[in-house]
PDB file of C-alpha atoms and ligand atoms in Angstrom:
ATOM      1  CA  UNK A   1      26.933  16.407  26.696  1.00 62.00           C
ATOM      2  CA  UNK A   2      26.610  12.631  27.259  1.00 70.00           C
ATOM      3  CA  UNK A   3      30.157  10.892  25.174  1.00 77.00           C
ATOM      4  CA  UNK A   4      27.860   9.107  22.077  1.00 85.00           C
ATOM      5  CA  UNK A   5      26.783  12.977  20.995  1.00 84.00           C
ATOM      6  CA  UNK A   6      30.350  14.092  21.578  1.00 85.00           C
ATOM      7  CA  UNK A   7      31.503  10.989  18.854  1.00 89.00           C
ATOM      8  CA  UNK A   8      28.263  11.274  17.154  1.00 94.00           C
ATOM      9  CA  UNK A   9      28.853  12.955  13.434  1.00 95.00           C
ATOM     10  CA  UNK A  10      25.322  14.667  12.039  1.00 95.00           C
ATOM     11  CA  UNK A  11      23.876  16.039   9.349  1.00 96.00           C
ATOM     12  CA  UNK A  12      21.989  17.988   8.848  1.00 96.00           C
ATOM     13  CA  UNK A  13      19.489  19.776   5.736  1.00 96.00           C
ATOM     14  CA  UNK A  14      15.017  21.263   6.169  1.00 95.00           C
ATOM     15  CA  UNK A  15      14.036  18.986   3.327  1.00 95.00           C
ATOM     16  CA  UNK A  16      14.377  14.597   2.915  1.00 96.00           C
ATOM     17  CA  UNK A  17      15.125  15.440  -0.753  1.00 95.00           C
ATOM     18  CA  UNK A  18      19.206  17.595   0.057  1.00 97.00           C
ATOM     19  CA  UNK A  19      19.330  15.263   3.428  1.00 97.00           C
ATOM     20  CA  UNK A  20      18.808  11.588   0.470  1.00 97.00           C
ATOM     21  CA  UNK A  21      22.047  14.135  -1.996  1.00 97.00           C
ATOM     22  CA  UNK A  22      24.368  14.245   0.659  1.00 98.00           C
ATOM     23  CA  UNK A  23      24.091  10.740   1.429  1.00 98.00           C
ATOM     24  CA  UNK A  24      24.981   9.647  -1.905  1.00 98.00           C
ATOM     25  CA  UNK A  25      27.743  12.561  -1.128  1.00 97.00           C
ATOM     26  CA  UNK A  26      28.890  10.583   1.662  1.00 98.00           C
ATOM     27  CA  UNK A  27      27.678   6.844  -0.120  1.00 98.00           C
ATOM     28  CA  UNK A  28      28.892   7.132  -3.000  1.00 98.00           C
ATOM     29  CA  UNK A  29      33.026   8.721  -2.045  1.00 97.00           C
ATOM     30  CA  UNK A  30      32.382   5.658   0.403  1.00 97.00           C
ATOM     31  CA  UNK A  31      32.233   3.309  -2.890  1.00 97.00           C
ATOM     32  CA  UNK A  32      34.973   4.960  -4.891  1.00 96.00           C
ATOM     33  CA  UNK A  33      37.578   4.632  -2.552  1.00 95.00           C
ATOM     34  CA  UNK A  34      36.686   1.022  -1.806  1.00 95.00           C
ATOM     35  CA  UNK A  35      37.214   0.245  -5.174  1.00 95.00           C
ATOM     36  CA  UNK A  36      39.988   2.090  -5.912  1.00 92.00           C
ATOM     37  CA  UNK A  37      41.760   0.456  -2.294  1.00 90.00           C
ATOM     38  CA  UNK A  38      39.827  -3.371  -3.847  1.00 87.00           C
ATOM     39  CA  UNK A  39      38.984  -3.533  -0.850  1.00 87.00           C
ATOM     40  CA  UNK A  40      34.952  -2.980  -1.475  1.00 92.00           C
ATOM     41  CA  UNK A  41      32.981  -5.207   2.181  1.00 96.00           C
ATOM     42  CA  UNK A  42      29.727  -6.584   2.306  1.00 98.00           C
ATOM     43  CA  UNK A  43      26.821  -2.684   1.723  1.00 98.00           C
ATOM     44  CA  UNK A  44      24.235  -3.361   4.673  1.00 98.00           C
ATOM     45  CA  UNK A  45      20.948  -2.280   3.233  1.00 98.00           C
ATOM     46  CA  UNK A  46      17.458  -1.155   4.214  1.00 98.00           C
ATOM     47  CA  UNK A  47      13.895  -1.067   2.720  1.00 98.00           C
ATOM     48  CA  UNK A  48      11.380   1.708   4.398  1.00 97.00           C
ATOM     49  CA  UNK A  49       9.489   5.051   2.335  1.00 96.00           C
ATOM     50  CA  UNK A  50      12.729   6.575   4.024  1.00 97.00           C
ATOM     51  CA  UNK A  51      15.220   4.951   1.487  1.00 97.00           C
ATOM     52  CA  UNK A  52      13.823   5.620  -1.063  1.00 97.00           C
ATOM     53  CA  UNK A  53      14.314   8.337  -1.880  1.00 97.00           C
ATOM     54  CA  UNK A  54      17.994   7.803  -1.858  1.00 98.00           C
ATOM     55  CA  UNK A  55      18.042   4.658  -3.982  1.00 98.00           C
ATOM     56  CA  UNK A  56      16.684   7.308  -6.557  1.00 97.00           C
ATOM     57  CA  UNK A  57      19.485  10.446  -6.012  1.00 98.00           C
ATOM     58  CA  UNK A  58      22.434   6.714  -5.689  1.00 98.00           C
ATOM     59  CA  UNK A  59      21.048   5.619  -9.427  1.00 98.00           C
ATOM     60  CA  UNK A  60      21.105   8.802 -10.626  1.00 98.00           C
ATOM     61  CA  UNK A  61      24.826   9.321  -9.095  1.00 98.00           C
ATOM     62  CA  UNK A  62      26.400   6.306  -9.954  1.00 98.00           C
ATOM     63  CA  UNK A  63      24.944   7.704 -13.966  1.00 97.00           C
ATOM     64  CA  UNK A  64      27.170   9.940 -13.874  1.00 97.00           C
ATOM     65  CA  UNK A  65      30.194   7.453 -13.474  1.00 97.00           C
ATOM     66  CA  UNK A  66      31.866   6.317 -15.771  1.00 96.00           C
ATOM     67  CA  UNK A  67      31.567   3.798 -17.604  1.00 97.00           C
ATOM     68  CA  UNK A  68      34.087   1.817 -16.761  1.00 96.00           C
ATOM     69  CA  UNK A  69      34.069   2.074 -12.544  1.00 96.00           C
ATOM     70  CA  UNK A  70      30.178   1.762 -12.807  1.00 97.00           C
ATOM     71  CA  UNK A  71      30.866  -2.205 -14.269  1.00 96.00           C
ATOM     72  CA  UNK A  72      33.686  -2.338 -12.157  1.00 96.00           C
ATOM     73  CA  UNK A  73      30.964  -1.439  -8.839  1.00 97.00           C
ATOM     74  CA  UNK A  74      28.154  -3.947 -10.540  1.00 96.00           C
ATOM     75  CA  UNK A  75      30.945  -6.557 -10.496  1.00 95.00           C
ATOM     76  CA  UNK A  76      32.433  -5.597  -7.174  1.00 95.00           C
ATOM     77  CA  UNK A  77      28.682  -5.369  -6.104  1.00 97.00           C
ATOM     78  CA  UNK A  78      27.534  -7.460  -2.834  1.00 97.00           C
ATOM     79  CA  UNK A  79      25.344  -5.798  -0.192  1.00 98.00           C
ATOM     80  CA  UNK A  80      22.482  -7.853   2.875  1.00 98.00           C
ATOM     81  CA  UNK A  81      19.569  -5.588   3.849  1.00 98.00           C
ATOM     82  CA  UNK A  82      18.492  -6.294   7.201  1.00 98.00           C
ATOM     83  CA  UNK A  83      14.890  -7.879   6.566  1.00 98.00           C
ATOM     84  CA  UNK A  84      12.635  -9.911   5.001  1.00 98.00           C
ATOM     85  CA  UNK A  85       8.871 -10.697   5.204  1.00 98.00           C
ATOM     86  CA  UNK A  86       8.487 -14.244   6.146  1.00 98.00           C
ATOM     87  CA  UNK A  87       6.169 -16.013   3.856  1.00 98.00           C
ATOM     88  CA  UNK A  88       6.774 -13.461   1.541  1.00 98.00           C
ATOM     89  CA  UNK A  89       9.105 -13.920  -2.091  1.00 98.00           C
ATOM     90  CA  UNK A  90      10.974 -12.135  -3.618  1.00 97.00           C
ATOM     91  CA  UNK A  91       8.362 -11.843  -6.421  1.00 97.00           C
ATOM     92  CA  UNK A  92       5.375 -10.946  -4.278  1.00 98.00           C
ATOM     93  CA  UNK A  93       5.970  -7.022  -4.618  1.00 97.00           C
ATOM     94  CA  UNK A  94       5.332  -6.235  -1.305  1.00 98.00           C
ATOM     95  CA  UNK A  95       8.944  -8.311  -0.671  1.00 98.00           C
ATOM     96  CA  UNK A  96      11.547  -5.986   0.505  1.00 98.00           C
ATOM     97  CA  UNK A  97      14.129  -8.826  -1.840  1.00 98.00           C
ATOM     98  CA  UNK A  98      11.002  -6.702  -4.626  1.00 98.00           C
ATOM     99  CA  UNK A  99      11.682  -3.437  -3.127  1.00 98.00           C
ATOM    100  CA  UNK A 100      15.753  -4.176  -4.051  1.00 98.00           C
ATOM    101  CA  UNK A 101      15.302  -5.291  -6.936  1.00 98.00           C
ATOM    102  CA  UNK A 102      12.969  -1.909  -8.043  1.00 98.00           C
ATOM    103  CA  UNK A 103      14.559   0.014  -6.293  1.00 98.00           C
ATOM    104  CA  UNK A 104      17.807  -0.747  -7.147  1.00 98.00           C
ATOM    105  CA  UNK A 105      19.015  -4.460  -8.581  1.00 98.00           C
ATOM    106  CA  UNK A 106      17.383  -3.937 -11.987  1.00 97.00           C
ATOM    107  CA  UNK A 107      19.052  -0.738 -12.353  1.00 97.00           C
ATOM    108  CA  UNK A 108      22.493  -1.850 -11.626  1.00 97.00           C
ATOM    109  CA  UNK A 109      22.058  -5.301 -13.322  1.00 97.00           C
ATOM    110  CA  UNK A 110      22.376  -7.532  -9.803  1.00 97.00           C
ATOM    111  CA  UNK A 111      21.986 -11.086  -9.916  1.00 94.00           C
ATOM    112  CA  UNK A 112      19.963 -12.378  -5.872  1.00 91.00           C
ATOM    113  CA  UNK A 113      23.661 -13.099  -5.570  1.00 95.00           C
ATOM    114  CA  UNK A 114      25.191 -10.331  -4.593  1.00 97.00           C
ATOM    115  CA  UNK A 115      21.605  -8.434  -3.187  1.00 98.00           C
ATOM    116  CA  UNK A 116      21.642 -11.471  -0.652  1.00 98.00           C
ATOM    117  CA  UNK A 117      18.252 -10.823   1.402  1.00 98.00           C
ATOM    118  CA  UNK A 118      16.534 -13.380   4.061  1.00 98.00           C
ATOM    119  CA  UNK A 119      14.535 -15.665   1.895  1.00 98.00           C
ATOM    120  CA  UNK A 120      11.065 -15.981   3.497  1.00 98.00           C
ATOM    121  CA  UNK A 121      10.006 -18.485   1.548  1.00 98.00           C
ATOM    122  CA  UNK A 122      12.192 -21.108   3.270  1.00 98.00           C
ATOM    123  CA  UNK A 123      10.651 -23.932   5.091  1.00 98.00           C
ATOM    124  CA  UNK A 124      12.192 -23.519   8.215  1.00 98.00           C
ATOM    125  CA  UNK A 125      12.334 -19.620   8.940  1.00 98.00           C
ATOM    126  CA  UNK A 126      14.772 -20.581  12.661  1.00 98.00           C
ATOM    127  CA  UNK A 127      16.732 -22.426  10.283  1.00 98.00           C
ATOM    128  CA  UNK A 128      17.350 -19.472   7.158  1.00 98.00           C
ATOM    129  CA  UNK A 129      18.057 -16.496   9.785  1.00 98.00           C
ATOM    130  CA  UNK A 130      20.756 -18.413  11.480  1.00 98.00           C
ATOM    131  CA  UNK A 131      22.319 -18.993   7.160  1.00 98.00           C
ATOM    132  CA  UNK A 132      21.933 -15.637   6.578  1.00 98.00           C
ATOM    133  CA  UNK A 133      23.678 -14.946   9.829  1.00 98.00           C
ATOM    134  CA  UNK A 134      26.256 -16.794   9.100  1.00 98.00           C
ATOM    135  CA  UNK A 135      26.405 -16.198   4.754  1.00 98.00           C
ATOM    136  CA  UNK A 136      26.916 -12.550   6.622  1.00 98.00           C
ATOM    137  CA  UNK A 137      29.445 -13.596   8.547  1.00 98.00           C
ATOM    138  CA  UNK A 138      31.367 -15.657   6.273  1.00 98.00           C
ATOM    139  CA  UNK A 139      31.461 -12.486   4.375  1.00 97.00           C
ATOM    140  CA  UNK A 140      33.289 -10.257   6.226  1.00 97.00           C
ATOM    141  CA  UNK A 141      30.633  -9.126   8.233  1.00 98.00           C
ATOM    142  CA  UNK A 142      29.324  -5.547   7.366  1.00 98.00           C
ATOM    143  CA  UNK A 143      31.048  -1.914   5.558  1.00 98.00           C
ATOM    144  CA  UNK A 144      28.420   0.132   5.834  1.00 98.00           C
ATOM    145  CA  UNK A 145      25.037  -0.211   7.632  1.00 98.00           C
ATOM    146  CA  UNK A 146      22.520   1.733   6.273  1.00 98.00           C
ATOM    147  CA  UNK A 147      19.460   2.374   8.900  1.00 98.00           C
ATOM    148  CA  UNK A 148      16.246   3.555   8.638  1.00 98.00           C
ATOM    149  CA  UNK A 149      14.192   3.973  11.773  1.00 98.00           C
ATOM    150  CA  UNK A 150      11.182   2.601  13.098  1.00 98.00           C
ATOM    151  CA  UNK A 151       8.114   4.070  15.083  1.00 97.00           C
ATOM    152  CA  UNK A 152       8.592   2.175  18.086  1.00 98.00           C
ATOM    153  CA  UNK A 153      12.692   2.166  17.613  1.00 98.00           C
ATOM    154  CA  UNK A 154      13.094  -0.572  16.297  1.00 98.00           C
ATOM    155  CA  UNK A 155      16.117  -0.581  13.723  1.00 98.00           C
ATOM    156  CA  UNK A 156      15.729  -4.006  11.152  1.00 98.00           C
ATOM    157  CA  UNK A 157      12.788  -5.971  12.653  1.00 98.00           C
ATOM    158  CA  UNK A 158      13.967  -5.986  16.255  1.00 98.00           C
ATOM    159  CA  UNK A 159      11.401  -4.671  18.149  1.00 98.00           C
ATOM    160  CA  UNK A 160      11.647  -4.018  21.502  1.00 98.00           C
ATOM    161  CA  UNK A 161      12.895  -5.385  22.964  1.00 98.00           C
ATOM    162  CA  UNK A 162      16.168  -6.692  21.304  1.00 98.00           C
ATOM    163  CA  UNK A 163      19.030  -6.704  22.758  1.00 98.00           C
ATOM    164  CA  UNK A 164      22.938  -5.357  22.402  1.00 98.00           C
ATOM    165  CA  UNK A 165      23.571  -9.246  21.309  1.00 98.00           C
ATOM    166  CA  UNK A 166      20.280 -10.333  20.038  1.00 98.00           C
ATOM    167  CA  UNK A 167      21.028 -12.297  16.710  1.00 98.00           C
ATOM    168  CA  UNK A 168      19.574 -12.397  13.037  1.00 98.00           C
ATOM    169  CA  UNK A 169      16.446 -13.933  14.071  1.00 98.00           C
ATOM    170  CA  UNK A 170      12.633 -14.369  13.569  1.00 98.00           C
ATOM    171  CA  UNK A 171      10.341 -11.738  14.995  1.00 98.00           C
ATOM    172  CA  UNK A 172       6.760 -10.952  15.834  1.00 98.00           C
ATOM    173  CA  UNK A 173       6.461  -7.933  15.069  1.00 98.00           C
ATOM    174  CA  UNK A 174       4.364  -5.501  16.887  1.00 98.00           C
ATOM    175  CA  UNK A 175       0.829  -4.246  15.936  1.00 98.00           C
ATOM    176  CA  UNK A 176       2.333  -1.172  15.765  1.00 97.00           C
ATOM    177  CA  UNK A 177       4.406  -1.916  13.072  1.00 98.00           C
ATOM    178  CA  UNK A 178       2.008  -3.296  10.681  1.00 98.00           C
ATOM    179  CA  UNK A 179      -0.044  -0.412  11.099  1.00 97.00           C
ATOM    180  CA  UNK A 180       2.435   1.936  10.446  1.00 96.00           C
ATOM    181  CA  UNK A 181       3.839  -0.518   7.570  1.00 97.00           C
ATOM    182  CA  UNK A 182       0.107  -1.694   6.013  1.00 98.00           C
ATOM    183  CA  UNK A 183       1.104   1.136   2.752  1.00 96.00           C
ATOM    184  CA  UNK A 184       2.496  -1.549   1.011  1.00 97.00           C
ATOM    185  CA  UNK A 185      -0.429  -4.751   2.009  1.00 98.00           C
ATOM    186  CA  UNK A 186      -3.119  -2.409   0.469  1.00 97.00           C
ATOM    187  CA  UNK A 187      -3.673   0.029   4.197  1.00 98.00           C
ATOM    188  CA  UNK A 188      -4.330  -3.719   5.977  1.00 98.00           C
ATOM    189  CA  UNK A 189      -2.403  -3.877   9.090  1.00 98.00           C
ATOM    190  CA  UNK A 190      -4.214  -7.716   9.036  1.00 98.00           C
ATOM    191  CA  UNK A 191      -2.452  -7.992   5.822  1.00 98.00           C
ATOM    192  CA  UNK A 192       1.216  -7.106   6.781  1.00 98.00           C
ATOM    193  CA  UNK A 193       2.798 -10.573   8.219  1.00 98.00           C
ATOM    194  CA  UNK A 194       2.887 -11.339  11.542  1.00 98.00           C
ATOM    195  CA  UNK A 195       6.794 -12.101  11.471  1.00 98.00           C
ATOM    196  CA  UNK A 196       9.893 -10.987   9.805  1.00 98.00           C
ATOM    197  CA  UNK A 197      13.395 -12.399   9.951  1.00 99.00           C
ATOM    198  CA  UNK A 198      15.883  -9.764  11.377  1.00 99.00           C
ATOM    199  CA  UNK A 199      19.614  -9.244  10.855  1.00 98.00           C
ATOM    200  CA  UNK A 200      20.025  -8.704  14.698  1.00 98.00           C
ATOM    201  CA  UNK A 201      21.493  -5.535  16.773  1.00 98.00           C
ATOM    202  CA  UNK A 202      25.220  -7.577  16.880  1.00 98.00           C
ATOM    203  CA  UNK A 203      25.947  -8.061  13.760  1.00 98.00           C
ATOM    204  CA  UNK A 204      24.270  -4.200  12.703  1.00 98.00           C
ATOM    205  CA  UNK A 205      26.396  -2.768  15.784  1.00 98.00           C
ATOM    206  CA  UNK A 206      29.428  -5.785  14.842  1.00 98.00           C
ATOM    207  CA  UNK A 207      29.105  -2.913  10.663  1.00 98.00           C
ATOM    208  CA  UNK A 208      32.128  -0.471  10.598  1.00 98.00           C
ATOM    209  CA  UNK A 209      30.295   2.465  10.440  1.00 98.00           C
ATOM    210  CA  UNK A 210      26.499   2.934  10.053  1.00 98.00           C
ATOM    211  CA  UNK A 211      24.493   5.454   8.836  1.00 98.00           C
ATOM    212  CA  UNK A 212      20.578   6.250  10.874  1.00 98.00           C
ATOM    213  CA  UNK A 213      18.940   8.317   7.763  1.00 98.00           C
ATOM    214  CA  UNK A 214      15.526   9.918   9.493  1.00 98.00           C
ATOM    215  CA  UNK A 215      13.317  11.690   8.391  1.00 98.00           C
ATOM    216  CA  UNK A 216       9.357  13.300   9.713  1.00 97.00           C
ATOM    217  CA  UNK A 217       7.745  15.191  12.275  1.00 97.00           C
ATOM    218  CA  UNK A 218       6.835  11.847  13.347  1.00 97.00           C
ATOM    219  CA  UNK A 219      10.204  10.914  14.893  1.00 98.00           C
ATOM    220  CA  UNK A 220      11.466  13.492  16.079  1.00 98.00           C
ATOM    221  CA  UNK A 221      10.655  11.606  19.964  1.00 98.00           C
ATOM    222  CA  UNK A 222      11.910   8.467  19.136  1.00 98.00           C
ATOM    223  CA  UNK A 223      14.826   9.838  17.108  1.00 98.00           C
ATOM    224  CA  UNK A 224      15.190  11.924  20.480  1.00 97.00           C
ATOM    225  CA  UNK A 225      14.600   8.868  22.995  1.00 97.00           C
ATOM    226  CA  UNK A 226      17.020   6.776  20.834  1.00 97.00           C
ATOM    227  CA  UNK A 227      20.388   9.146  21.348  1.00 96.00           C
ATOM    228  CA  UNK A 228      19.907  11.155  24.354  1.00 94.00           C
ATOM    229  CA  UNK A 229      18.382   8.285  27.081  1.00 96.00           C
ATOM    230  CA  UNK A 230      20.343   5.049  28.800  1.00 97.00           C
ATOM    231  CA  UNK A 231      20.509   2.236  26.229  1.00 97.00           C
ATOM    232  CA  UNK A 232      17.533   0.019  26.746  1.00 98.00           C
ATOM    233  CA  UNK A 233      15.995  -2.994  25.252  1.00 98.00           C
ATOM    234  CA  UNK A 234      12.767  -0.982  24.825  1.00 98.00           C
ATOM    235  CA  UNK A 235      14.800   1.601  22.793  1.00 98.00           C
ATOM    236  CA  UNK A 236      16.232  -1.014  20.451  1.00 98.00           C
ATOM    237  CA  UNK A 237      18.318   1.860  17.840  1.00 98.00           C
ATOM    238  CA  UNK A 238      19.377   3.467  21.487  1.00 98.00           C
ATOM    239  CA  UNK A 239      22.211   0.339  21.418  1.00 98.00           C
ATOM    240  CA  UNK A 240      23.948   2.044  18.520  1.00 98.00           C
ATOM    241  CA  UNK A 241      25.316   5.075  21.004  1.00 97.00           C
ATOM    242  CA  UNK A 242      27.354   1.590  21.242  1.00 95.00           C
ATOM    243  CA  UNK A 243      29.509   2.272  18.116  1.00 96.00           C
ATOM    244  CA  UNK A 244      31.631   4.022  17.764  1.00 95.00           C
ATOM    245  CA  UNK A 245      30.951   5.759  13.754  1.00 97.00           C
ATOM    246  CA  UNK A 246      27.539   6.794  14.187  1.00 98.00           C
ATOM    247  CA  UNK A 247      26.397   9.358  10.851  1.00 98.00           C
ATOM    248  CA  UNK A 248      23.017  11.048  11.991  1.00 98.00           C
ATOM    249  CA  UNK A 249      21.222  11.945   8.971  1.00 98.00           C
ATOM    250  CA  UNK A 250      18.654  14.264   9.979  1.00 97.00           C
ATOM    251  CA  UNK A 251      15.777  17.058   8.497  1.00 97.00           C
ATOM    252  CA  UNK A 252      14.073  20.581  10.512  1.00 96.00           C
ATOM    253  CA  UNK A 253      11.092  17.875  11.301  1.00 97.00           C
ATOM    254  CA  UNK A 254      13.064  15.048  12.684  1.00 97.00           C
ATOM    255  CA  UNK A 255      15.424  16.573  14.686  1.00 94.00           C
ATOM    256  CA  UNK A 256      12.587  18.995  16.875  1.00 94.00           C
ATOM    257  CA  UNK A 257      13.696  16.955  19.792  1.00 95.00           C
ATOM    258  CA  UNK A 258      17.936  17.495  19.944  1.00 90.00           C
ATOM    259  CA  UNK A 259      18.223  20.574  21.204  1.00 79.00           C
ATOM    260  CA  UNK A 260      21.256  20.126  20.377  1.00 71.00           C
ATOM    261  CA  UNK A 261      20.616  19.906  17.065  1.00 70.00           C
ATOM    262  CA  UNK A 262      17.647  22.250  16.438  1.00 57.00           C
TER     263      UNK A 262
HETATM  264  C1  GLP B 301      10.544  -1.033   8.468  1.00 67.92           C
HETATM  265  C2  GLP B 301      12.320  -1.326   8.371  1.00 67.92           C
HETATM  266  C3  GLP B 301      13.296  -1.507   8.538  1.00 67.92           C
HETATM  267  C4  GLP B 301      12.870   1.032   8.145  1.00 67.92           C
HETATM  268  C5  GLP B 301      11.361   1.430   9.261  1.00 67.92           C
HETATM  269  C6  GLP B 301      11.464   2.733   8.814  1.00 67.92           C
HETATM  270  O1  GLP B 301       9.495  -1.541   9.076  1.00 67.92           O
HETATM  271  N1  GLP B 301      12.355  -3.191   8.950  1.00 67.92           N
HETATM  272  O2  GLP B 301      14.057  -1.186   8.539  1.00 67.92           O
HETATM  273  O3  GLP B 301      14.389   1.207   7.762  1.00 67.92           O
HETATM  274  O4  GLP B 301      10.434   0.463   9.555  1.00 67.92           O
HETATM  275  O5  GLP B 301      10.417   2.312   7.915  1.00 67.92           O
HETATM  276  P1  GLP B 301       9.777   3.817   7.769  1.00 67.92           P
HETATM  277  O6  GLP B 301      11.017   4.449   6.623  1.00 67.92           O
HETATM  278  O7  GLP B 301       8.725   2.951   6.125  1.00 67.92           O
HETATM  279  O8  GLP B 301       9.126   4.532   8.158  1.00 67.92           O
END
């Protein structure tokens, strides 16, 4: 068995909803213990359709917390999202900032300063990418990082090819990604912005723990490549093999090509 697989923690559930409940179990234990020890590091947040039921389940679970603890969490919350489209403002319902406000921020009364994303409307996107990377660094880096997986192997918007040392930057989206994300743009890939600002692999791999969440048969083959093939810039998620604390969360359909798990 490759060394990486022996350190990989795998949680598998038949269906996405049961999987999200299991991830939420882990995340709320993390949040509670970090609050108790007063050492809550910035959280790394992901967007995408995969993540939507996660945020719903998280909000529900937190609603059952004693109000004093929940208030403390709201006061201490600081998260950094992976990415944002260039050209979209937080007021644009298709932006990731709007997604995060709708999925999480409005339920927890988080201010924009607590829910950090790159500014898609910055006049100089390259400078904004540098600013965002440095803001994350100054905040101490990510503690717990949530990650989805793109159909082409991207994490965040680190499109192929992305080296392990890539940092927060402006990227051009592949047509496959614009097609994959067209749903939020009336189904028209041409409406999906051509560029985005994304944290790089370097910032992602610097997180204390990484949670890769993959559901659905369409991701089964790229997930196999990411975990079982040698690391390569062509499958950016494969660089996760360099991290010593990766948790993989999969439903049955997504691990159909993983012989050791299926
Ligand atoms: C998007 C985001 C990623 C996300 C991935 C999967 O484009 N930039 O952060 O994890 O692609 O998206 P989905 O869950 O919609 O398949």
